[in-house]
């Protein structure tokens, strides 16, 4: 994303960022792992969520430095097959909810 921001046209008035879908897809293997409890299953997501949050913070800081109004779309749907297609929306909601809890 840093390279893209460097190529931002000087006449740009707004910035729209779409980020996170590939990051989520990179961790879809977590949905196939076994766990002996719900707590253990949730802990599988802890490190990837922390890394993703750190990346988002850096991206948003870079956008803030540009000084233009902007919008950030952080997750989008990928082309997945069942049963993963049904599980991903739940996992993404969980990610969002966990991120809120971690910030509070």
CSV table of N, CA, C and O in Angstrom, one decimal:
chain,number,residue,atom,x,y,z
A,1,UNK,N,0.8,-1.2,0.0
A,1,UNK,CA,0.0,0.0,0.0
A,1,UNK,C,0.9,1.3,0.0
A,1,UNK,O,0.5,2.3,-0.6
A,2,UNK,N,2.0,1.2,0.6
A,2,UNK,CA,2.9,2.4,0.6
A,2,UNK,C,3.3,2.8,-0.8
A,2,UNK,O,3.3,4.0,-1.1
A,3,UNK,N,3.5,1.9,-1.7
A,3,UNK,CA,3.9,2.2,-3.1
A,3,UNK,C,2.7,2.9,-3.8
A,3,UNK,O,2.8,3.8,-4.5
A,4,UNK,N,1.5,2.4,-3.5
A,4,UNK,CA,0.3,3.0,-4.1
A,4,UNK,C,0.1,4.5,-3.6
A,4,UNK,O,-0.3,5.3,-4.4
A,5,UNK,N,0.3,4.7,-2.3
A,5,UNK,CA,0.2,6.1,-1.8
A,5,UNK,C,1.2,7.0,-2.4
A,5,UNK,O,0.9,8.2,-2.7
A,6,UNK,N,2.4,6.5,-2.8
A,6,UNK,CA,3.4,7.4,-3.4
A,6,UNK,C,3.0,7.7,-4.8
A,6,UNK,O,3.4,8.7,-5.3
A,7,UNK,N,2.1,6.9,-5.4
A,7,UNK,CA,1.7,7.2,-6.8
A,7,UNK,C,0.3,8.0,-6.8
A,7,UNK,O,-0.3,8.1,-7.9
A,8,UNK,N,-0.1,8.4,-5.7
A,8,UNK,CA,-1.4,9.2,-5.6
A,8,UNK,C,-1.3,10.4,-6.4
A,8,UNK,O,-0.3,11.2,-6.3
A,9,UNK,N,-2.2,10.6,-7.4
A,9,UNK,CA,-2.1,11.8,-8.2
A,9,UNK,C,-2.2,13.1,-7.4
A,9,UNK,O,-3.0,13.2,-6.4
A,10,UNK,N,-1.5,14.1,-7.8
A,10,UNK,CA,-1.5,15.4,-7.0
A,10,UNK,C,-2.9,16.0,-7.0
A,10,UNK,O,-3.2,16.8,-6.1
A,11,UNK,N,-3.7,15.7,-8.0
A,11,UNK,CA,-5.1,16.3,-8.0
A,11,UNK,C,-6.1,15.5,-7.2
A,11,UNK,O,-7.3,15.9,-7.2
A,12,UNK,N,-5.7,14.5,-6.5
A,12,UNK,CA,-6.6,13.7,-5.7
A,12,UNK,C,-7.2,14.5,-4.6
A,12,UNK,O,-6.6,15.3,-4.0
A,13,UNK,N,-8.5,14.3,-4.4
A,13,UNK,CA,-9.2,15.0,-3.4
A,13,UNK,C,-9.7,14.1,-2.2
A,13,UNK,O,-10.0,14.6,-1.2
A,14,UNK,N,-9.8,12.8,-2.5
A,14,UNK,CA,-10.2,11.8,-1.5
A,14,UNK,C,-9.4,10.5,-1.7
A,14,UNK,O,-8.9,10.3,-2.8
A,15,UNK,N,-9.4,9.7,-0.7
A,15,UNK,CA,-8.7,8.4,-0.8
A,15,UNK,C,-9.7,7.4,-0.3
A,15,UNK,O,-10.3,7.5,0.8
A,16,UNK,N,-9.8,6.3,-1.1
A,16,UNK,CA,-10.6,5.1,-0.7
A,16,UNK,C,-9.7,3.9,-0.7
A,16,UNK,O,-9.0,3.6,-1.6
A,17,UNK,N,-9.7,3.3,0.5
A,17,UNK,CA,-8.8,2.1,0.7
A,17,UNK,C,-9.6,0.9,0.9
A,17,UNK,O,-10.5,0.9,1.7
A,18,UNK,N,-9.3,-0.2,0.2
A,18,UNK,CA,-9.9,-1.5,0.4
A,18,UNK,C,-8.8,-2.4,0.8
A,18,UNK,O,-7.8,-2.6,0.0
A,19,UNK,N,-8.9,-3.0,2.0
A,19,UNK,CA,-7.7,-3.8,2.5
A,19,UNK,C,-8.3,-4.8,3.4
A,19,UNK,O,-9.3,-4.6,4.1
A,20,UNK,N,-7.6,-6.0,3.5
A,20,UNK,CA,-7.9,-7.0,4.5
A,20,UNK,C,-8.5,-8.3,4.0
A,20,UNK,O,-8.4,-9.3,4.6
A,21,UNK,N,-9.1,-8.3,2.8
A,21,UNK,CA,-9.6,-9.5,2.3
A,21,UNK,C,-8.6,-10.6,2.1
A,21,UNK,O,-8.8,-11.7,2.5
A,22,UNK,N,-7.5,-10.2,1.4
A,22,UNK,CA,-6.4,-11.2,1.2
A,22,UNK,C,-5.8,-11.6,2.6
A,22,UNK,O,-5.4,-12.8,2.7
A,23,UNK,N,-5.7,-10.7,3.5
A,23,UNK,CA,-5.2,-11.0,4.8
A,23,UNK,C,-6.1,-12.1,5.5
A,23,UNK,O,-5.6,-13.1,6.1
A,24,UNK,N,-7.4,-11.9,5.4
A,24,UNK,CA,-8.3,-12.9,5.9
A,24,UNK,C,-8.2,-14.2,5.2
A,24,UNK,O,-8.1,-15.3,5.8
A,25,UNK,N,-8.1,-14.2,3.9
A,25,UNK,CA,-7.9,-15.4,3.1
A,25,UNK,C,-6.6,-16.2,3.4
A,25,UNK,O,-6.6,-17.4,3.4
A,26,UNK,N,-5.6,-15.4,3.7
A,26,UNK,CA,-4.3,-16.0,4.1
A,26,UNK,C,-4.4,-16.9,5.3
A,26,UNK,O,-3.6,-17.7,5.6
A,27,UNK,N,-5.4,-16.6,6.1
A,27,UNK,CA,-5.6,-17.4,7.4
A,27,UNK,C,-6.8,-18.3,7.4
A,27,UNK,O,-7.2,-18.8,8.5
A,28,UNK,N,-7.3,-18.6,6.3
A,28,UNK,CA,-8.5,-19.5,6.2
A,28,UNK,C,-8.2,-20.9,6.7
A,28,UNK,O,-9.1,-21.6,7.2
A,29,UNK,N,-6.9,-21.2,6.7
A,29,UNK,CA,-6.5,-22.5,7.3
A,29,UNK,C,-6.9,-22.7,8.8
A,29,UNK,O,-7.1,-23.8,9.2
A,30,UNK,N,-7.0,-21.6,9.5
A,30,UNK,CA,-7.4,-21.6,10.9
A,30,UNK,C,-8.8,-22.2,11.0
A,30,UNK,O,-9.1,-22.8,12.1
A,31,UNK,N,-9.6,-22.1,10.0
A,31,UNK,CA,-11.0,-22.6,10.1
A,31,UNK,C,-11.0,-24.1,10.0
A,31,UNK,O,-12.0,-24.7,10.3
A,32,UNK,N,-9.9,-24.7,9.6
A,32,UNK,CA,-9.9,-26.2,9.4
A,32,UNK,C,-9.2,-26.8,10.6
A,32,UNK,O,-9.2,-28.1,10.7
A,33,UNK,N,-8.6,-26.1,11.5
A,33,UNK,CA,-7.9,-26.7,12.6
A,33,UNK,C,-8.8,-27.2,13.7
A,33,UNK,O,-9.9,-26.6,13.9
A,34,UNK,N,-8.4,-28.2,14.3
A,34,UNK,CA,-9.2,-28.8,15.4
A,34,UNK,C,-8.8,-28.1,16.8
A,34,UNK,O,-7.7,-27.6,16.9
A,35,UNK,N,-9.8,-28.1,17.6
A,35,UNK,CA,-9.6,-27.5,19.0
A,35,UNK,C,-10.4,-28.3,20.0
A,35,UNK,O,-11.5,-28.8,19.6
A,36,UNK,N,-9.9,-28.4,21.2
A,36,UNK,CA,-10.7,-29.2,22.2
A,36,UNK,C,-11.7,-28.4,23.0
A,36,UNK,O,-12.4,-28.9,23.7
A,37,UNK,N,-11.7,-27.0,22.8
A,37,UNK,CA,-12.6,-26.2,23.4
A,37,UNK,C,-12.8,-24.9,22.6
A,37,UNK,O,-12.0,-24.6,21.7
A,38,UNK,N,-13.9,-24.2,22.9
A,38,UNK,CA,-14.1,-22.9,22.2
A,38,UNK,C,-13.0,-22.0,22.5
A,38,UNK,O,-12.5,-21.2,21.6
A,39,UNK,N,-12.5,-21.9,23.8
A,39,UNK,CA,-11.5,-21.0,24.2
A,39,UNK,C,-10.2,-21.3,23.3
A,39,UNK,O,-9.5,-20.4,22.9
A,40,UNK,N,-9.9,-22.6,23.2
A,40,UNK,CA,-8.7,-23.0,22.4
A,40,UNK,C,-8.9,-22.5,20.9
A,40,UNK,O,-7.9,-22.1,20.3
A,41,UNK,N,-10.1,-22.7,20.4
A,41,UNK,CA,-10.3,-22.3,19.0
A,41,UNK,C,-10.2,-20.8,18.9
A,41,UNK,O,-9.6,-20.3,17.9
A,42,UNK,N,-10.7,-20.0,19.8
A,42,UNK,CA,-10.5,-18.6,19.8
A,42,UNK,C,-9.1,-18.1,19.8
A,42,UNK,O,-8.7,-17.2,19.2
A,43,UNK,N,-8.3,-18.8,20.6
A,43,UNK,CA,-6.9,-18.5,20.8
A,43,UNK,C,-6.1,-18.7,19.5
A,43,UNK,O,-5.1,-18.1,19.3
A,44,UNK,N,-6.6,-19.6,18.6
A,44,UNK,CA,-5.9,-19.8,17.3
A,44,UNK,C,-5.9,-18.5,16.5
A,44,UNK,O,-5.0,-18.2,15.7
A,45,UNK,N,-6.9,-17.6,16.8
A,45,UNK,CA,-7.0,-16.3,16.0
A,45,UNK,C,-6.2,-15.2,16.7
A,45,UNK,O,-6.1,-14.1,16.1
A,46,UNK,N,-5.7,-15.4,17.9
A,46,UNK,CA,-5.1,-14.3,18.6
A,46,UNK,C,-3.9,-13.6,17.9
A,46,UNK,O,-3.9,-12.4,17.7
A,47,UNK,N,-2.9,-14.4,17.5
A,47,UNK,CA,-1.7,-13.8,16.8
A,47,UNK,C,-2.1,-13.2,15.5
A,47,UNK,O,-1.6,-12.1,15.2
A,48,UNK,N,-2.8,-13.9,14.6
A,48,UNK,CA,-3.1,-13.3,13.3
A,48,UNK,C,-3.9,-12.0,13.5
A,48,UNK,O,-3.7,-11.0,12.8
A,49,UNK,N,-4.8,-11.9,14.5
A,49,UNK,CA,-5.6,-10.7,14.7
A,49,UNK,C,-4.7,-9.6,15.2
A,49,UNK,O,-4.9,-8.4,14.8
A,50,UNK,N,-3.8,-9.9,16.1
A,50,UNK,CA,-2.9,-8.8,16.5
A,50,UNK,C,-2.0,-8.3,15.4
A,50,UNK,O,-1.8,-7.1,15.3
A,51,UNK,N,-1.5,-9.2,14.5
A,51,UNK,CA,-0.7,-8.7,13.4
A,51,UNK,C,-1.6,-7.9,12.4
A,51,UNK,O,-1.1,-6.8,11.9
A,52,UNK,N,-2.8,-8.3,12.2
A,52,UNK,CA,-3.7,-7.6,11.3
A,52,UNK,C,-4.0,-6.2,11.9
A,52,UNK,O,-4.0,-5.2,11.1
A,53,UNK,N,-4.3,-6.1,13.1
A,53,UNK,CA,-4.6,-4.8,13.8
A,53,UNK,C,-3.3,-3.9,13.7
A,53,UNK,O,-3.5,-2.7,13.4
A,54,UNK,N,-2.1,-4.4,13.9
A,54,UNK,CA,-0.9,-3.6,13.8
A,54,UNK,C,-0.8,-3.1,12.3
A,54,UNK,O,-0.4,-1.9,12.1
A,55,UNK,N,-1.0,-3.9,11.4
A,55,UNK,CA,-0.9,-3.5,10.0
A,55,UNK,C,-2.0,-2.4,9.7
A,55,UNK,O,-1.6,-1.4,9.0
A,56,UNK,N,-3.2,-2.6,10.1
A,56,UNK,CA,-4.2,-1.6,9.9
A,56,UNK,C,-3.9,-0.3,10.5
A,56,UNK,O,-4.1,0.8,10.0
A,57,UNK,N,-3.3,-0.3,11.7
A,57,UNK,CA,-2.9,0.9,12.4
A,57,UNK,C,-1.9,1.7,11.6
A,57,UNK,O,-2.0,2.9,11.4
A,58,UNK,N,-0.9,1.0,11.0
A,58,UNK,CA,0.1,1.6,10.2
A,58,UNK,C,-0.5,2.2,8.9
A,58,UNK,O,-0.2,3.3,8.5
A,59,UNK,N,-1.4,1.4,8.3
A,59,UNK,CA,-2.0,1.9,7.1
A,59,UNK,C,-2.8,3.2,7.4
A,59,UNK,O,-2.7,4.1,6.6
A,60,UNK,N,-3.6,3.2,8.4
A,60,UNK,CA,-4.4,4.3,8.7
A,60,UNK,C,-3.5,5.5,9.1
A,60,UNK,O,-3.8,6.7,8.8
A,61,UNK,N,-2.4,5.3,9.8
A,61,UNK,CA,-1.5,6.4,10.1
A,61,UNK,C,-0.9,6.9,8.8
A,61,UNK,O,-0.8,8.2,8.7
A,62,UNK,N,-0.5,6.1,7.8
A,62,UNK,CA,0.0,6.6,6.6
A,62,UNK,C,-1.1,7.4,5.8
A,62,UNK,O,-0.8,8.4,5.2
A,63,UNK,N,-2.3,7.0,5.9
A,63,UNK,CA,-3.4,7.7,5.3
A,63,UNK,C,-3.6,9.1,5.9
A,63,UNK,O,-3.9,10.1,5.3
A,64,UNK,N,-3.6,9.1,7.3
A,64,UNK,CA,-3.7,10.3,8.0
A,64,UNK,C,-2.7,11.3,7.6
A,64,UNK,O,-3.0,12.5,7.5
A,65,UNK,N,-1.5,10.9,7.4
A,65,UNK,CA,-0.4,11.8,7.0
A,65,UNK,C,-0.6,12.5,5.6
A,65,UNK,O,-0.1,13.6,5.4
A,66,UNK,N,-1.4,11.8,4.8
A,66,UNK,CA,-1.7,12.4,3.5
A,66,UNK,C,-2.5,13.7,3.6
A,66,UNK,O,-2.4,14.6,2.9
A,67,UNK,N,-3.5,13.7,4.6
A,67,UNK,CA,-4.3,14.8,4.9
A,67,UNK,C,-5.5,15.0,4.0
A,67,UNK,O,-6.1,16.0,4.0
A,68,UNK,N,-5.9,13.9,3.3
A,68,UNK,CA,-7.1,14.0,2.5
A,68,UNK,C,-8.2,13.2,3.1
A,68,UNK,O,-7.9,12.3,3.9
A,69,UNK,N,-9.5,13.7,2.9
A,69,UNK,CA,-10.6,12.9,3.4
A,69,UNK,C,-10.5,11.5,2.8
A,69,UNK,O,-10.1,11.3,1.7
A,70,UNK,N,-10.9,10.5,3.6
A,70,UNK,CA,-10.8,9.1,3.1
A,70,UNK,C,-11.8,8.2,3.7
A,70,UNK,O,-12.5,8.5,4.7
A,71,UNK,N,-11.8,7.0,3.1
A,71,UNK,CA,-12.7,5.9,3.6
A,71,UNK,C,-11.9,4.6,3.5
A,71,UNK,O,-11.1,4.5,2.6
A,72,UNK,N,-12.1,3.8,4.5
A,72,UNK,CA,-11.4,2.5,4.5
A,72,UNK,C,-12.4,1.4,4.6
A,72,UNK,O,-13.2,1.3,5.6
A,73,UNK,N,-12.4,0.5,3.7
A,73,UNK,CA,-13.1,-0.8,3.7
A,73,UNK,C,-12.1,-1.9,4.0
A,73,UNK,O,-11.2,-2.1,3.3
A,74,UNK,N,-12.3,-2.5,5.2
A,74,UNK,CA,-11.3,-3.4,5.7
A,74,UNK,C,-11.5,-4.9,5.3
A,74,UNK,O,-10.5,-5.6,5.5
A,75,UNK,N,-12.6,-5.3,4.9
A,75,UNK,CA,-12.9,-6.7,4.6
A,75,UNK,C,-13.8,-6.8,3.4
A,75,UNK,O,-14.7,-6.1,3.3
A,76,UNK,N,-13.5,-7.7,2.6
A,76,UNK,CA,-14.4,-8.0,1.5
A,76,UNK,C,-14.5,-9.5,1.3
A,76,UNK,O,-13.6,-10.3,1.8
A,77,UNK,N,-15.4,-10.0,0.6
A,77,UNK,CA,-15.6,-11.4,0.4
A,77,UNK,C,-14.8,-12.0,-0.7
A,77,UNK,O,-14.6,-11.4,-1.8
A,78,UNK,N,-14.2,-13.2,-0.5
A,78,UNK,CA,-13.5,-13.9,-1.5
A,78,UNK,C,-14.3,-15.0,-2.1
A,78,UNK,O,-15.4,-15.3,-1.6
A,79,UNK,N,-13.8,-15.6,-3.1
A,79,UNK,CA,-14.4,-16.8,-3.7
A,79,UNK,C,-14.0,-18.0,-3.0
A,79,UNK,O,-12.9,-18.6,-3.1
A,80,UNK,N,-14.9,-18.5,-2.1
A,80,UNK,CA,-14.7,-19.6,-1.3
A,80,UNK,C,-15.7,-20.7,-1.6
A,80,UNK,O,-16.8,-20.4,-2.0
A,81,UNK,N,-15.3,-21.9,-1.3
A,81,UNK,CA,-16.3,-23.0,-1.4
A,81,UNK,C,-16.7,-23.5,-0.1
A,81,UNK,O,-16.1,-23.2,0.9
A,82,UNK,N,-17.9,-24.1,-0.1
A,82,UNK,CA,-18.4,-24.7,1.2
A,82,UNK,C,-17.5,-25.8,1.7
A,82,UNK,O,-16.9,-26.4,0.9
A,83,UNK,N,-17.4,-25.9,3.0
A,83,UNK,CA,-18.1,-25.3,4.1
A,83,UNK,C,-17.5,-23.9,4.5
A,83,UNK,O,-18.1,-23.2,5.3
A,84,UNK,N,-16.3,-23.6,4.0
A,84,UNK,CA,-15.6,-22.4,4.4
A,84,UNK,C,-16.5,-21.1,4.1
A,84,UNK,O,-16.5,-20.2,4.9
A,85,UNK,N,-17.2,-21.1,3.0
A,85,UNK,CA,-18.0,-19.9,2.6
A,85,UNK,C,-19.0,-19.6,3.7
A,85,UNK,O,-19.2,-18.4,4.0
A,86,UNK,N,-19.5,-20.6,4.4
A,86,UNK,CA,-20.5,-20.3,5.5
A,86,UNK,C,-19.9,-19.9,6.8
A,86,UNK,O,-20.5,-19.2,7.6
A,87,UNK,N,-18.6,-20.3,7.0
A,87,UNK,CA,-17.9,-20.0,8.2
A,87,UNK,C,-17.2,-18.6,8.2
A,87,UNK,O,-17.2,-18.0,9.2
A,88,UNK,N,-16.8,-18.2,7.1
A,88,UNK,CA,-16.0,-17.0,7.0
A,88,UNK,C,-16.7,-15.8,7.5
A,88,UNK,O,-16.2,-15.0,8.3
A,89,UNK,N,-18.0,-15.5,7.2
A,89,UNK,CA,-18.7,-14.4,7.7
A,89,UNK,C,-18.8,-14.4,9.3
A,89,UNK,O,-18.6,-13.4,9.9
A,90,UNK,N,-18.9,-15.6,9.8
A,90,UNK,CA,-18.9,-15.7,11.3
A,90,UNK,C,-17.5,-15.4,11.9
A,90,UNK,O,-17.4,-14.7,12.9
A,91,UNK,N,-16.5,-15.9,11.2
A,91,UNK,CA,-15.1,-15.6,11.7
A,91,UNK,C,-14.8,-14.1,11.6
A,91,UNK,O,-14.2,-13.5,12.5
A,92,UNK,N,-15.2,-13.5,10.5
A,92,UNK,CA,-15.0,-12.0,10.3
A,92,UNK,C,-15.7,-11.2,11.4
A,92,UNK,O,-15.2,-10.2,11.9
A,93,UNK,N,-17.0,-11.6,11.7
A,93,UNK,CA,-17.7,-10.9,12.8
A,93,UNK,C,-17.0,-11.1,14.1
A,93,UNK,O,-16.9,-10.2,14.9
A,94,UNK,N,-16.5,-12.3,14.3
A,94,UNK,CA,-15.7,-12.6,15.5
A,94,UNK,C,-14.5,-11.7,15.6
A,94,UNK,O,-14.2,-11.1,16.6
A,95,UNK,N,-13.8,-11.6,14.5
A,95,UNK,CA,-12.6,-10.7,14.4
A,95,UNK,C,-13.0,-9.3,14.8
A,95,UNK,O,-12.3,-8.7,15.6
A,96,UNK,N,-14.1,-8.8,14.2
A,96,UNK,CA,-14.5,-7.4,14.5
A,96,UNK,C,-14.8,-7.3,16.0
A,96,UNK,O,-14.4,-6.3,16.7
A,97,UNK,N,-15.6,-8.2,16.5
A,97,UNK,CA,-16.0,-8.1,17.9
A,97,UNK,C,-14.8,-8.3,18.9
A,97,UNK,O,-14.7,-7.6,19.9
A,98,UNK,N,-13.9,-9.2,18.6
A,98,UNK,CA,-12.7,-9.4,19.4
A,98,UNK,C,-11.8,-8.1,19.4
A,98,UNK,O,-11.3,-7.7,20.4
A,99,UNK,N,-11.7,-7.5,18.2
A,99,UNK,CA,-10.9,-6.3,18.1
A,99,UNK,C,-11.5,-5.2,19.0
A,99,UNK,O,-10.8,-4.5,19.7
A,100,UNK,N,-12.8,-5.1,19.0
A,100,UNK,CA,-13.5,-4.1,19.9
A,100,UNK,C,-13.2,-4.4,21.4
A,100,UNK,O,-12.9,-3.5,22.2
A,101,UNK,N,-13.3,-5.7,21.7
A,101,UNK,CA,-13.1,-6.1,23.1
A,101,UNK,C,-11.6,-5.8,23.5
A,101,UNK,O,-11.3,-5.3,24.6
A,102,UNK,N,-10.7,-6.1,22.6
A,102,UNK,CA,-9.3,-5.8,22.9
A,102,UNK,C,-9.0,-4.4,23.1
A,102,UNK,O,-8.1,-4.0,23.9
A,103,UNK,N,-9.7,-3.5,22.4
A,103,UNK,CA,-9.4,-2.1,22.5
A,103,UNK,C,-10.0,-1.5,23.8
A,103,UNK,O,-9.6,-0.5,24.3
A,104,UNK,N,-11.1,-2.1,24.3
A,104,UNK,CA,-11.8,-1.6,25.5
A,104,UNK,C,-11.0,-1.9,26.8
A,104,UNK,O,-10.1,-2.5,26.9
